[in-house]
Every structure is written in C-alpha cells, then in structure tokens.
mmCIF file of C-alpha atoms in Angstrom:
data_model
loop_
_atom_site.group_PDB
_atom_site.id
_atom_site.type_symbol
_atom_site.label_atom_id
_atom_site.label_comp_id
_atom_site.label_asym_id
_atom_site.label_seq_id
_atom_site.Cartn_x
_atom_site.Cartn_y
_atom_site.Cartn_z
ATOM 1 C CA MET A 1 -0.001 0.042 0.047
ATOM 2 C CA ILE A 2 1.179 3.553 -0.891
ATOM 3 C CA LEU A 3 0.152 6.553 1.066
ATOM 4 C CA ILE A 4 0.237 9.996 -0.465
ATOM 5 C CA VAL A 5 -0.196 12.917 1.799
ATOM 6 C CA ASP A 6 -0.701 16.734 1.323
ATOM 7 C CA SER A 7 -0.285 18.320 4.700
ATOM 8 C CA GLY A 8 -1.146 21.992 5.234
ATOM 9 C CA ALA A 9 -1.076 23.721 8.583
ATOM 10 C CA THR A 10 -4.795 23.157 8.974
ATOM 11 C CA LYS A 11 -5.428 19.764 7.499
ATOM 12 C CA SER A 12 -3.805 16.835 5.980
ATOM 13 C CA ASP A 13 -5.353 14.873 2.986
ATOM 14 C CA TRP A 14 -4.293 11.145 2.761
ATOM 15 C CA ILE A 15 -4.942 8.957 -0.205
ATOM 16 C CA ALA A 16 -3.948 5.137 -0.236
ATOM 17 C CA LEU A 17 -3.267 3.389 -3.531
ATOM 18 C CA ASN A 18 -2.552 -0.215 -4.179
ATOM 19 C CA GLU A 19 0.198 -1.442 -6.364
ATOM 20 C CA ASN A 20 -1.834 -0.979 -9.557
ATOM 21 C CA GLY A 21 -2.597 2.779 -8.590
ATOM 22 C CA GLU A 22 -6.255 1.920 -7.534
ATOM 23 C CA GLN A 23 -7.569 4.132 -4.705
ATOM 24 C CA LEU A 24 -8.116 2.084 -1.401
ATOM 25 C CA PHE A 25 -9.301 4.840 0.758
ATOM 26 C CA LEU A 26 -9.283 8.650 1.282
ATOM 27 C CA THR A 27 -9.074 10.229 4.738
ATOM 28 C CA GLN A 28 -8.152 13.396 6.467
ATOM 29 C CA THR A 29 -6.281 14.424 9.761
ATOM 30 C CA LEU A 30 -5.650 17.787 11.197
ATOM 31 C CA GLY A 31 -2.500 19.525 10.040
ATOM 32 C CA LEU A 32 1.008 17.816 11.030
ATOM 33 C CA SER A 33 3.334 20.916 10.674
ATOM 34 C CA PRO A 34 6.471 19.956 12.527
ATOM 35 C CA GLU A 35 7.442 23.595 13.106
ATOM 36 C CA VAL A 36 4.400 24.264 15.433
ATOM 37 C CA LEU A 37 3.443 20.651 16.730
ATOM 38 C CA THR A 38 5.177 18.462 19.166
ATOM 39 C CA LYS A 39 5.854 14.722 18.691
ATOM 40 C CA ASP A 40 3.015 13.745 21.030
ATOM 41 C CA VAL A 41 0.541 15.975 19.243
ATOM 42 C CA ILE A 42 1.427 14.554 15.832
ATOM 43 C CA GLU A 43 1.347 10.827 17.171
ATOM 44 C CA ASP A 44 -2.164 11.606 18.630
ATOM 45 C CA ARG A 45 -3.278 12.931 15.213
ATOM 46 C CA LEU A 46 -2.078 9.775 13.416
ATOM 47 C CA ALA A 47 -3.404 7.363 16.146
ATOM 48 C CA ASN A 48 -6.862 8.976 16.181
ATOM 49 C CA ASN A 49 -7.568 8.212 12.610
ATOM 50 C CA PHE A 50 -9.225 4.850 12.066
ATOM 51 C CA GLU A 51 -7.961 4.180 8.487
ATOM 52 C CA LEU A 52 -4.415 5.023 9.288
ATOM 53 C CA SER A 53 -4.318 3.087 12.495
ATOM 54 C CA LYS A 54 -6.090 0.051 10.891
ATOM 55 C CA ASN A 55 -3.637 -0.063 7.946
ATOM 56 C CA ARG A 56 -0.514 1.042 9.617
ATOM 57 C CA ASP A 57 1.371 -2.222 9.093
ATOM 58 C CA LYS A 58 0.348 -2.475 5.340
ATOM 59 C CA VAL A 59 1.944 0.659 4.214
ATOM 60 C CA SER A 60 5.133 0.053 2.098
ATOM 61 C CA HIS A 61 5.701 3.697 0.895
ATOM 62 C CA LEU A 62 4.776 6.986 2.376
ATOM 63 C CA TYR A 63 5.067 10.145 0.311
ATOM 64 C CA PHE A 64 4.506 13.039 2.572
ATOM 65 C CA TYR A 65 4.391 16.682 1.430
ATOM 66 C CA GLY A 66 4.029 19.155 4.316
ATOM 67 C CA ALA A 67 4.092 22.701 5.494
ATOM 68 C CA GLY A 68 7.043 23.337 7.750
ATOM 69 C CA CYS A 69 9.194 20.564 6.098
ATOM 70 C CA GLY A 70 11.601 22.757 4.399
ATOM 71 C CA THR A 71 14.612 22.031 6.600
ATOM 72 C CA ASP A 72 16.510 18.710 7.139
ATOM 73 C CA ARG A 73 15.851 18.848 10.804
ATOM 74 C CA MET A 74 12.107 18.969 10.298
ATOM 75 C CA LYS A 75 12.232 16.159 7.819
ATOM 76 C CA LEU A 76 14.242 13.860 10.216
ATOM 77 C CA PHE A 77 11.755 14.697 12.902
ATOM 78 C CA LEU A 78 8.740 13.540 11.007
ATOM 79 C CA LYS A 79 10.504 10.669 9.481
ATOM 80 C CA GLY A 80 11.247 9.252 13.022
ATOM 81 C CA ILE A 81 7.602 9.554 13.876
ATOM 82 C CA PHE A 82 6.519 7.844 10.621
ATOM 83 C CA LYS A 83 9.022 5.054 11.189
ATOM 84 C CA ASP A 84 7.396 4.210 14.549
ATOM 85 C CA PHE A 85 3.730 4.596 13.346
ATOM 86 C CA PHE A 86 4.277 2.846 9.967
ATOM 87 C CA PRO A 87 6.924 0.187 10.745
ATOM 88 C CA ASN A 88 7.043 -1.247 7.353
ATOM 89 C CA ALA A 89 7.058 1.896 5.277
ATOM 90 C CA LYS A 90 9.830 3.844 3.553
ATOM 91 C CA ALA A 91 8.920 7.552 4.114
ATOM 92 C CA ASP A 92 9.745 10.249 1.712
ATOM 93 C CA VAL A 93 9.241 13.690 3.311
ATOM 94 C CA LYS A 94 9.300 16.860 1.154
ATOM 95 C CA GLU A 95 8.060 20.388 1.764
ATOM 96 C CA ASP A 96 4.585 21.309 0.654
ATOM 97 C CA THR A 97 5.913 23.246 -2.268
ATOM 98 C CA TYR A 98 6.756 20.123 -4.078
ATOM 99 C CA ALA A 99 3.107 19.088 -3.826
ATOM 100 C CA ALA A 100 2.029 22.428 -5.329
ATOM 101 C CA ILE A 101 4.550 21.870 -8.161
ATOM 102 C CA PHE A 102 3.588 18.260 -9.081
ATOM 103 C CA ALA A 103 -0.024 19.287 -8.910
ATOM 104 C CA THR A 104 0.132 22.319 -11.250
ATOM 105 C CA THR A 105 3.158 21.963 -13.391
ATOM 106 C CA LYS A 106 4.252 19.222 -15.893
ATOM 107 C CA VAL A 107 7.697 17.723 -15.584
ATOM 108 C CA GLY A 108 9.896 19.582 -18.140
ATOM 109 C CA HIS A 109 7.851 22.765 -18.050
ATOM 110 C CA GLN A 110 8.825 26.035 -16.282
ATOM 111 C CA GLY A 111 6.604 27.907 -13.967
ATOM 112 C CA ILE A 112 6.532 29.923 -10.760
ATOM 113 C CA VAL A 113 4.393 27.868 -8.196
ATOM 114 C CA CYS A 114 2.898 29.688 -5.175
ATOM 115 C CA ILE A 115 1.028 28.531 -2.109
ATOM 116 C CA LEU A 116 -1.698 30.765 -0.704
ATOM 117 C CA GLY A 117 -3.608 28.879 1.987
ATOM 118 C CA THR A 118 -3.171 29.080 5.762
ATOM 119 C CA GLY A 119 0.348 30.060 5.016
ATOM 120 C CA SER A 120 2.293 31.275 1.662
ATOM 121 C CA ASN A 121 5.352 30.267 -0.184
ATOM 122 C CA CYS A 122 6.581 30.758 -3.743
ATOM 123 C CA SER A 123 9.161 28.906 -5.844
ATOM 124 C CA TYR A 124 10.520 28.700 -9.352
ATOM 125 C CA TYR A 125 10.451 25.276 -11.068
ATOM 126 C CA ASP A 126 12.693 24.954 -14.206
ATOM 127 C CA GLY A 127 11.120 21.710 -15.250
ATOM 128 C CA ASN A 128 13.317 19.596 -13.034
ATOM 129 C CA GLN A 129 14.458 21.372 -10.055
ATOM 130 C CA LEU A 130 12.966 23.790 -7.431
ATOM 131 C CA PHE A 131 14.492 27.185 -6.563
ATOM 132 C CA GLN A 132 13.550 29.479 -3.907
ATOM 133 C CA LYS A 133 14.621 33.054 -3.350
ATOM 134 C CA VAL A 134 13.025 33.546 0.115
ATOM 135 C CA THR A 135 13.848 31.511 3.262
ATOM 136 C CA SER A 136 10.620 31.326 5.211
ATOM 137 C CA LEU A 137 10.867 32.363 8.990
ATOM 138 C CA GLY A 138 7.503 31.052 9.652
ATOM 139 C CA TYR A 139 4.056 32.707 9.894
ATOM 140 C CA ILE A 140 4.875 35.734 12.189
ATOM 141 C CA PRO A 141 7.203 37.785 9.980
ATOM 142 C CA MET A 142 6.333 36.071 6.666
ATOM 143 C CA ASP A 143 3.445 34.453 4.947
ATOM 144 C CA ASP A 144 2.259 37.539 2.910
ATOM 145 C CA GLY A 145 -1.156 37.139 1.254
ATOM 146 C CA SER A 146 -2.077 34.110 3.281
ATOM 147 C CA GLY A 147 -4.947 33.201 5.449
ATOM 148 C CA ASN A 148 -3.059 33.905 8.617
ATOM 149 C CA PHE A 149 -1.676 37.241 7.192
ATOM 150 C CA PHE A 150 -5.304 38.354 6.331
ATOM 151 C CA GLY A 151 -6.577 37.150 9.723
ATOM 152 C CA ARG A 152 -3.937 39.168 11.610
ATOM 153 C CA LYS A 153 -4.752 42.224 9.502
ATOM 154 C CA LEU A 154 -8.434 41.961 10.326
ATOM 155 C CA ILE A 155 -7.812 41.690 14.102
ATOM 156 C CA ARG A 156 -5.293 44.533 14.021
ATOM 157 C CA ASP A 157 -7.555 46.622 12.233
ATOM 158 C CA TYR A 158 -10.531 45.999 14.580
ATOM 159 C CA TYR A 159 -8.563 46.746 17.591
ATOM 160 C CA PHE A 160 -6.929 49.810 16.122
ATOM 161 C CA HIS A 161 -10.397 51.111 15.154
ATOM 162 C CA LYS A 162 -9.295 51.010 11.399
ATOM 163 C CA MET A 163 -12.146 48.743 10.197
ATOM 164 C CA PRO A 164 -15.290 50.564 9.053
ATOM 165 C CA ALA A 165 -18.098 50.549 11.793
ATOM 166 C CA ASP A 166 -20.495 48.461 9.650
ATOM 167 C CA LEU A 167 -17.987 45.813 9.066
ATOM 168 C CA ALA A 168 -16.564 45.903 12.527
ATOM 169 C CA HIS A 169 -20.029 45.401 14.089
ATOM 170 C CA LYS A 170 -20.543 42.337 11.814
ATOM 171 C CA PHE A 171 -17.003 41.073 12.557
ATOM 172 C CA ALA A 172 -17.671 41.307 16.390
ATOM 173 C CA LYS A 173 -21.001 39.254 15.985
ATOM 174 C CA GLN A 174 -19.296 36.466 14.042
ATOM 175 C CA HIS A 175 -16.217 36.122 16.166
ATOM 176 C CA ASP A 176 -15.260 36.062 19.837
ATOM 177 C CA LEU A 177 -12.867 39.023 19.815
ATOM 178 C CA ASP A 178 -12.394 39.084 23.672
ATOM 179 C CA ALA A 179 -8.745 39.969 24.201
ATOM 180 C CA ASP A 180 -8.216 37.001 26.600
ATOM 181 C CA VAL A 181 -9.696 34.679 24.088
ATOM 182 C CA ILE A 182 -7.536 35.918 21.231
ATOM 183 C CA LYS A 183 -4.278 35.775 23.496
ATOM 184 C CA GLU A 184 -5.151 32.345 24.722
ATOM 185 C CA ASN A 185 -5.391 31.000 21.106
ATOM 186 C CA LEU A 186 -2.327 32.885 19.974
ATOM 187 C CA TYR A 187 0.119 32.189 22.768
ATOM 188 C CA LYS A 188 -1.136 29.103 24.767
ATOM 189 C CA GLN A 189 -2.855 26.876 22.130
ATOM 190 C CA PRO A 190 -1.298 24.894 19.325
ATOM 191 C CA ASN A 191 -1.586 26.172 15.593
ATOM 192 C CA PRO A 192 -1.760 29.794 16.193
ATOM 193 C CA ASN A 193 -1.351 30.401 12.459
ATOM 194 C CA THR A 194 -4.327 28.107 11.865
ATOM 195 C CA TYR A 195 -6.355 30.122 14.344
ATOM 196 C CA LEU A 196 -5.626 33.355 12.512
ATOM 197 C CA ALA A 197 -6.455 31.920 9.305
ATOM 198 C CA THR A 198 -9.893 31.206 10.439
ATOM 199 C CA PHE A 199 -10.662 34.915 10.360
ATOM 200 C CA ALA A 200 -9.848 35.078 6.697
ATOM 201 C CA ARG A 201 -13.320 33.422 5.861
ATOM 202 C CA PHE A 202 -14.870 36.694 7.032
ATOM 203 C CA LEU A 203 -12.881 38.501 4.504
ATOM 204 C CA ILE A 204 -13.907 36.165 1.701
ATOM 205 C CA GLU A 205 -17.579 36.437 2.705
ATOM 206 C CA ASN A 206 -17.384 40.204 2.610
ATOM 207 C CA LYS A 207 -15.020 40.651 -0.331
ATOM 208 C CA GLU A 208 -17.224 43.117 -2.179
ATOM 209 C CA HIS A 209 -17.057 45.520 0.717
ATOM 210 C CA PRO A 210 -14.669 48.467 -0.108
ATOM 211 C CA TYR A 211 -12.607 47.856 2.825
ATOM 212 C CA ALA A 212 -12.287 44.159 2.278
ATOM 213 C CA LYS A 213 -11.473 44.809 -1.627
ATOM 214 C CA GLY A 214 -8.506 47.118 -0.373
ATOM 215 C CA VAL A 215 -7.161 44.621 2.134
ATOM 216 C CA ILE A 216 -7.228 41.691 -0.332
ATOM 217 C CA ASP A 217 -5.732 43.801 -3.167
ATOM 218 C CA LYS A 218 -2.891 45.225 -1.007
ATOM 219 C CA GLY A 219 -2.217 41.672 0.518
ATOM 220 C CA PHE A 220 -1.827 39.955 -2.955
ATOM 221 C CA GLN A 221 0.260 42.954 -4.179
ATOM 222 C CA GLN A 222 2.595 42.551 -1.260
ATOM 223 C CA PHE A 223 2.996 38.803 -1.992
ATOM 224 C CA ILE A 224 3.668 39.496 -5.600
ATOM 225 C CA ASN A 225 6.216 42.324 -4.661
ATOM 226 C CA ASN A 226 7.979 40.260 -2.013
ATOM 227 C CA TYR A 227 8.000 36.786 -3.470
ATOM 228 C CA VAL A 228 7.124 36.511 -7.227
ATOM 229 C CA MET A 229 9.025 39.531 -8.490
ATOM 230 C CA GLN A 230 12.252 38.275 -7.078
ATOM 231 C CA PHE A 231 12.523 35.818 -9.975
ATOM 232 C CA GLU A 232 13.980 37.237 -13.182
ATOM 233 C CA LEU A 233 11.538 35.147 -15.496
ATOM 234 C CA ALA A 234 8.347 36.377 -13.378
ATOM 235 C CA THR A 235 6.775 37.962 -16.453
ATOM 236 C CA LYS A 236 7.856 35.062 -18.815
ATOM 237 C CA VAL A 237 6.450 32.126 -17.348
ATOM 238 C CA PRO A 238 2.893 30.880 -15.748
ATOM 239 C CA ILE A 239 2.211 31.773 -12.105
ATOM 240 C CA ASN A 240 0.512 28.738 -10.693
ATOM 241 C CA PHE A 241 -1.354 28.626 -7.300
ATOM 242 C CA VAL A 242 -2.583 26.031 -4.838
ATOM 243 C CA GLY A 243 -4.540 26.815 -1.573
ATOM 244 C CA SER A 244 -7.884 27.965 -0.321
ATOM 245 C CA ILE A 245 -7.182 31.703 -0.431
ATOM 246 C CA ALA A 246 -6.047 31.442 -4.044
ATOM 247 C CA HIS A 247 -9.053 29.331 -4.853
ATOM 248 C CA TYR A 248 -11.744 31.501 -3.108
ATOM 249 C CA LEU A 249 -10.226 34.762 -4.062
ATOM 250 C CA ARG A 250 -9.416 33.673 -7.653
ATOM 251 C CA ASP A 251 -10.846 36.690 -9.511
ATOM 252 C CA GLU A 252 -9.184 39.179 -7.054
ATOM 253 C CA LEU A 253 -5.940 37.343 -7.334
ATOM 254 C CA THR A 254 -6.178 37.218 -11.215
ATOM 255 C CA SER A 255 -6.788 40.875 -11.331
ATOM 256 C CA VAL A 256 -3.707 41.642 -9.389
ATOM 257 C CA LEU A 257 -1.578 39.216 -11.609
ATOM 258 C CA LEU A 258 -2.783 40.775 -14.768
ATOM 259 C CA ARG A 259 -2.190 44.239 -13.339
ATOM 260 C CA ASN A 260 1.588 43.213 -12.758
ATOM 261 C CA ASP A 261 1.749 41.884 -16.276
ATOM 262 C CA LEU A 262 2.041 38.250 -14.931
ATOM 263 C CA ILE A 263 0.809 35.132 -16.701
ATOM 264 C CA VAL A 264 -2.136 33.466 -14.860
ATOM 265 C CA GLY A 265 -1.461 29.733 -14.748
ATOM 266 C CA VAL A 266 -3.290 26.945 -12.845
ATOM 267 C CA ILE A 267 -5.230 27.700 -9.695
ATOM 268 C CA ARG A 268 -6.257 24.646 -7.523
ATOM 269 C CA GLN A 269 -7.737 24.660 -4.112
ATOM 270 C CA ARG A 270 -6.186 21.315 -3.037
ATOM 271 C CA PRO A 271 -2.971 19.773 -4.712
ATOM 272 C CA ILE A 272 -3.841 16.084 -3.717
ATOM 273 C CA GLU A 273 -5.735 15.206 -6.901
ATOM 274 C CA GLY A 274 -2.736 16.290 -9.036
ATOM 275 C CA LEU A 275 -0.238 14.617 -6.624
ATOM 276 C CA VAL A 276 -2.151 11.254 -7.124
ATOM 277 C CA ASP A 277 -1.914 11.521 -10.830
ATOM 278 C CA PHE A 278 1.899 12.317 -10.553
ATOM 279 C CA HIS A 279 2.518 9.208 -8.566
ATOM 280 C CA ARG A 280 0.273 6.975 -10.642
ATOM 281 C CA ALA A 281 2.369 8.207 -13.659
ATOM 282 C CA ASN A 282 5.650 7.383 -11.849
ATOM 283 C CA MET A 283 4.652 3.977 -10.189
#
C-alpha cells in the first residue's frame, strides 16, 4: 500500500493506493506541521484516525508533502515519527511546495508555483529542479497574502479602530474578539497560524465591501512584490497557485496578477488530486 499525503497547517489529505494505482481509501487528519506541533500531538493525530491505524502495518511507501518541512531537521523529525507509526514503510518527506509543483506543473515545463492557503510560499520550477529566493521564517514575519496574514490584518484593524464601523459590528458578531480569548489562542494553544487563518473566511464572505477589497488587493500585491517579482523570469512563465485563499479569491488574485503583467496559470484549491496523478504516472 502506498500513502500520498498533502499536509497543510490546517489539515492533511491522505490517499491510499494499491500497487496498481487504484484508490483504497481517502481520509483526513488535522495538519501535521512539525514547526508548530510536538511529537506527542502529531502521534495523537495519526493514532486517532481509524483508517491510518487500521492499515499502519500494510503501508510500504509514504510520500508526505508538508508545511514546515523545508529543513532537514524537520524532515528527520517527521521521518522518526512515521517510522514508529508505519513500521514497514519507507517514508519520503518533502516540503509542501513540491506538492504544489507536481499538482500544477508538468515535468519539463517552467513555472512559478505559489501556495496561498493558511500560509504562503513561492518557488521557481525549471522543469526539473525547485528554486526559492526567500527562506521562510514562519508565519509571524512572513506568509504575505495568506489566510493567517489576512486574519492578523483583520484583528489588528479591528483593535486599532481602522475597520469601518458597519464591518466591525458584523465582525464582532461572528467572532469572539475578547482579548483574553485571542491571546489564549495565539500564545497558549497549538496552531496559532491556523487560528488566525480562520478569520480570513470573514474577508472572503465580505469581499465586495470596499474595505475588504482594499485589504485583499494590498495583501496580494505585497505577496507579488516580496515573493514573485524576485524571480527574473516572473513575467515570462505561468504563475501557478494552490491553496484555499487562491481558490476562493481567484478573481481578485487574477486581477492583481494581470495588473502586474504576469501570466495566470493553474489555480487549484487542493493539490492532492494532482499529486495522485503524478505518482500514478511514476509507479
């Protein structure tokens, strides 16, 4: 049995294939980012999934593409956990950027591949190799244009009284904005980046409001300025995206890309389907 995993900060999609490439099951766990989770939390999330626990001894290969897996230390950390949980499996751990590449860009084709979900990232793919200009420092100083970026912006604008009154009233009705609740989630609970990203749904639901339009436009422009435009071929190759923010704000993202003379490529909400096709082709 082969397991293919696309793991973001919020959730992880798992698909099991047999040796003929036929799907055996599809399941989901919470995100398994090694940058923000302890060994115990990750082990619990694996153990609490019925399909994974039931089939743990049957897995021969595990292809894991995850947020927070950009360093050797984090890869080795996860491999150790997987070795214990899937005792017969050979685990291959790559950062989630590779999932985005394999899901949007054909081998041998050039493109800039971006992630805009809970977090954000951007890489250049020359058809064979991945190149990055920006080393991520995590969600606090980075992640422009992402769900947690927009969530942080909404909370700050609400508390600094920069959000229009009509929208602020609506925002307060939909979310518990008590300072103690926010600080508890940001500083004492796991996955503060995921918590921040939950507020981005409000922005998507109210994207026609002039304030929301401005926040979205500036956030995407900042992402393009800081990430995409660092590549010399930025205006010459397609710009591909995966992630919920790119998917639900597709029109707004497309508008900003075209304004910057960029080529709009593939936009997928979830890369898992493209990943399965890639691995089936290479079995």
